[in-house]
Tab-separated table of C-alpha atoms in Angstrom:
chain	number	residue	atom	x	y	z
I	9	UNK	CA	38.731	37.878	-5.345
I	10	UNK	CA	36.830	36.726	-8.474
I	11	UNK	CA	38.433	33.293	-8.243
I	12	UNK	CA	37.065	32.784	-4.727
I	13	UNK	CA	33.531	33.690	-5.824
I	14	UNK	CA	33.627	31.185	-8.672
I	15	UNK	CA	34.857	28.405	-6.413
I	16	UNK	CA	32.209	28.941	-3.769
I	17	UNK	CA	29.481	29.169	-6.433
I	18	UNK	CA	30.523	25.829	-7.925
I	19	UNK	CA	30.431	24.172	-4.508
I	20	UNK	CA	26.897	25.283	-3.814
I	21	UNK	CA	25.794	24.082	-7.254
I	22	UNK	CA	27.347	20.702	-6.555
I	23	UNK	CA	25.571	20.502	-3.190
I	24	UNK	CA	22.267	21.418	-4.816
I	25	UNK	CA	22.690	18.673	-7.423
I	26	UNK	CA	23.563	16.162	-4.698
I	27	UNK	CA	20.421	17.040	-2.729
I	28	UNK	CA	18.300	16.888	-5.870
I	29	UNK	CA	19.741	13.456	-6.640
I	30	UNK	CA	18.888	12.245	-3.143
I	31	UNK	CA	15.297	13.451	-3.543
I	32	UNK	CA	14.948	11.595	-6.851
I	33	UNK	CA	16.345	8.373	-5.340
I	34	UNK	CA	14.075	8.745	-2.296
I	35	UNK	CA	11.045	9.168	-4.576
I	36	UNK	CA	11.760	6.085	-6.702
I	37	UNK	CA	12.721	3.777	-3.833
I	38	UNK	CA	10.334	4.916	-1.088
I	39	UNK	CA	7.366	7.001	-2.212
I	40	UNK	CA	6.488	5.451	-5.571
I	41	UNK	CA	6.352	1.809	-4.353
I	42	UNK	CA	4.212	2.857	-1.383
I	43	UNK	CA	1.754	4.662	-3.669
I	44	UNK	CA	1.567	1.578	-5.903
I	45	UNK	CA	0.856	-0.630	-2.894
I	46	UNK	CA	-1.933	1.706	-1.735
I	47	UNK	CA	-3.538	1.658	-5.201
I	48	UNK	CA	-3.498	-2.156	-5.240
I	49	UNK	CA	-5.092	-2.312	-1.770
I	50	UNK	CA	-7.792	0.154	-2.810
I	51	UNK	CA	-8.497	-1.824	-5.991
I	52	UNK	CA	-8.726	-5.041	-3.919
I	53	UNK	CA	-11.203	-3.492	-1.461
I	54	UNK	CA	-13.370	-2.039	-4.232
I	55	UNK	CA	-13.479	-5.392	-6.025
I	56	UNK	CA	-14.803	-7.406	-3.077
I	57	UNK	CA	-17.884	-9.486	-3.848
I	58	UNK	CA	-20.136	-11.887	-2.012
I	59	UNK	CA	-18.511	-15.303	-1.650
I	60	UNK	CA	-14.886	-14.094	-1.651
I	61	UNK	CA	-12.628	-15.566	1.006
I	62	UNK	CA	-10.582	-12.931	2.825
I	63	UNK	CA	-8.211	-12.446	5.755
I	64	UNK	CA	-8.408	-9.472	8.106
I	65	UNK	CA	-5.400	-7.564	9.410
I	66	UNK	CA	-5.930	-9.370	12.724
I	67	UNK	CA	-5.662	-12.760	11.001
I	68	UNK	CA	-9.341	-13.726	10.974
I	69	UNK	CA	-10.281	-15.842	7.954
I	70	UNK	CA	-13.789	-15.595	6.600
I	71	UNK	CA	-16.146	-15.661	3.651
I	72	UNK	CA	-17.963	-12.491	2.605
I	73	UNK	CA	-21.739	-12.702	3.018
I	74	UNK	CA	-22.623	-9.068	2.383
I	75	UNK	CA	-20.797	-5.997	1.064
I	76	UNK	CA	-21.808	-2.523	2.260
I	77	UNK	CA	-20.359	0.919	1.480
I	78	UNK	CA	-17.540	0.813	4.034
I	79	UNK	CA	-17.908	-2.598	5.694
I	80	UNK	CA	-18.432	-6.277	4.956
I	81	UNK	CA	-20.212	-9.085	6.791
I	82	UNK	CA	-17.959	-12.121	7.201
I	83	UNK	CA	-18.926	-15.666	8.027
I	84	UNK	CA	-16.226	-17.328	10.084
I	85	UNK	CA	-15.896	-20.915	11.276
I	86	UNK	CA	-18.866	-22.173	13.278
I	87	UNK	CA	-21.361	-19.895	11.460
I	88	UNK	CA	-20.078	-16.882	13.390
I	89	UNK	CA	-20.806	-13.601	11.636
I	90	UNK	CA	-18.612	-10.529	11.987
I	91	UNK	CA	-19.040	-7.065	10.498
I	92	UNK	CA	-15.662	-5.484	9.755
I	93	UNK	CA	-14.510	-2.350	7.972
I	94	UNK	CA	-13.139	-2.836	4.464
I	95	UNK	CA	-9.933	-1.144	5.599
I	96	UNK	CA	-9.402	-4.055	8.044
I	97	UNK	CA	-9.125	-6.558	5.179
I	98	UNK	CA	-5.566	-7.283	4.208
I	99	UNK	CA	-5.844	-9.796	1.375
I	100	UNK	CA	-7.749	-12.592	-0.213
I	101	UNK	CA	-7.331	-16.026	1.362
I	102	UNK	CA	-5.915	-17.374	-1.910
I	103	UNK	CA	-3.203	-14.674	-1.859
I	104	UNK	CA	-2.244	-15.645	1.694
I	105	UNK	CA	-2.098	-19.363	0.868
I	106	UNK	CA	0.018	-18.686	-2.224
I	107	UNK	CA	2.448	-16.532	-0.206
I	108	UNK	CA	2.917	-19.168	2.515
I	109	UNK	CA	3.431	-21.932	-0.077
I	110	UNK	CA	6.504	-20.174	-1.523
């Protein structure tokens, strides 16, 4: 009877360690990189200044004319002006050009 209790206890411990290992792997390969990416995007949006060239999520290229609390005023081709939310900006134009050149 005691032998059966020891065997079943060892199996549950092994299962617990396996689940714990999966959680650790999930954290390092899924959650941590996503958090890092979000921090970089936030840093990019906070560092926007007048004159920067940016690309929106929708693919619109423009030059920043004015920076407000949560939005920016972009000048696009043909002197068109657009006000967009900072969250709609995906990257700087130089970053996009460098990525397509690779």
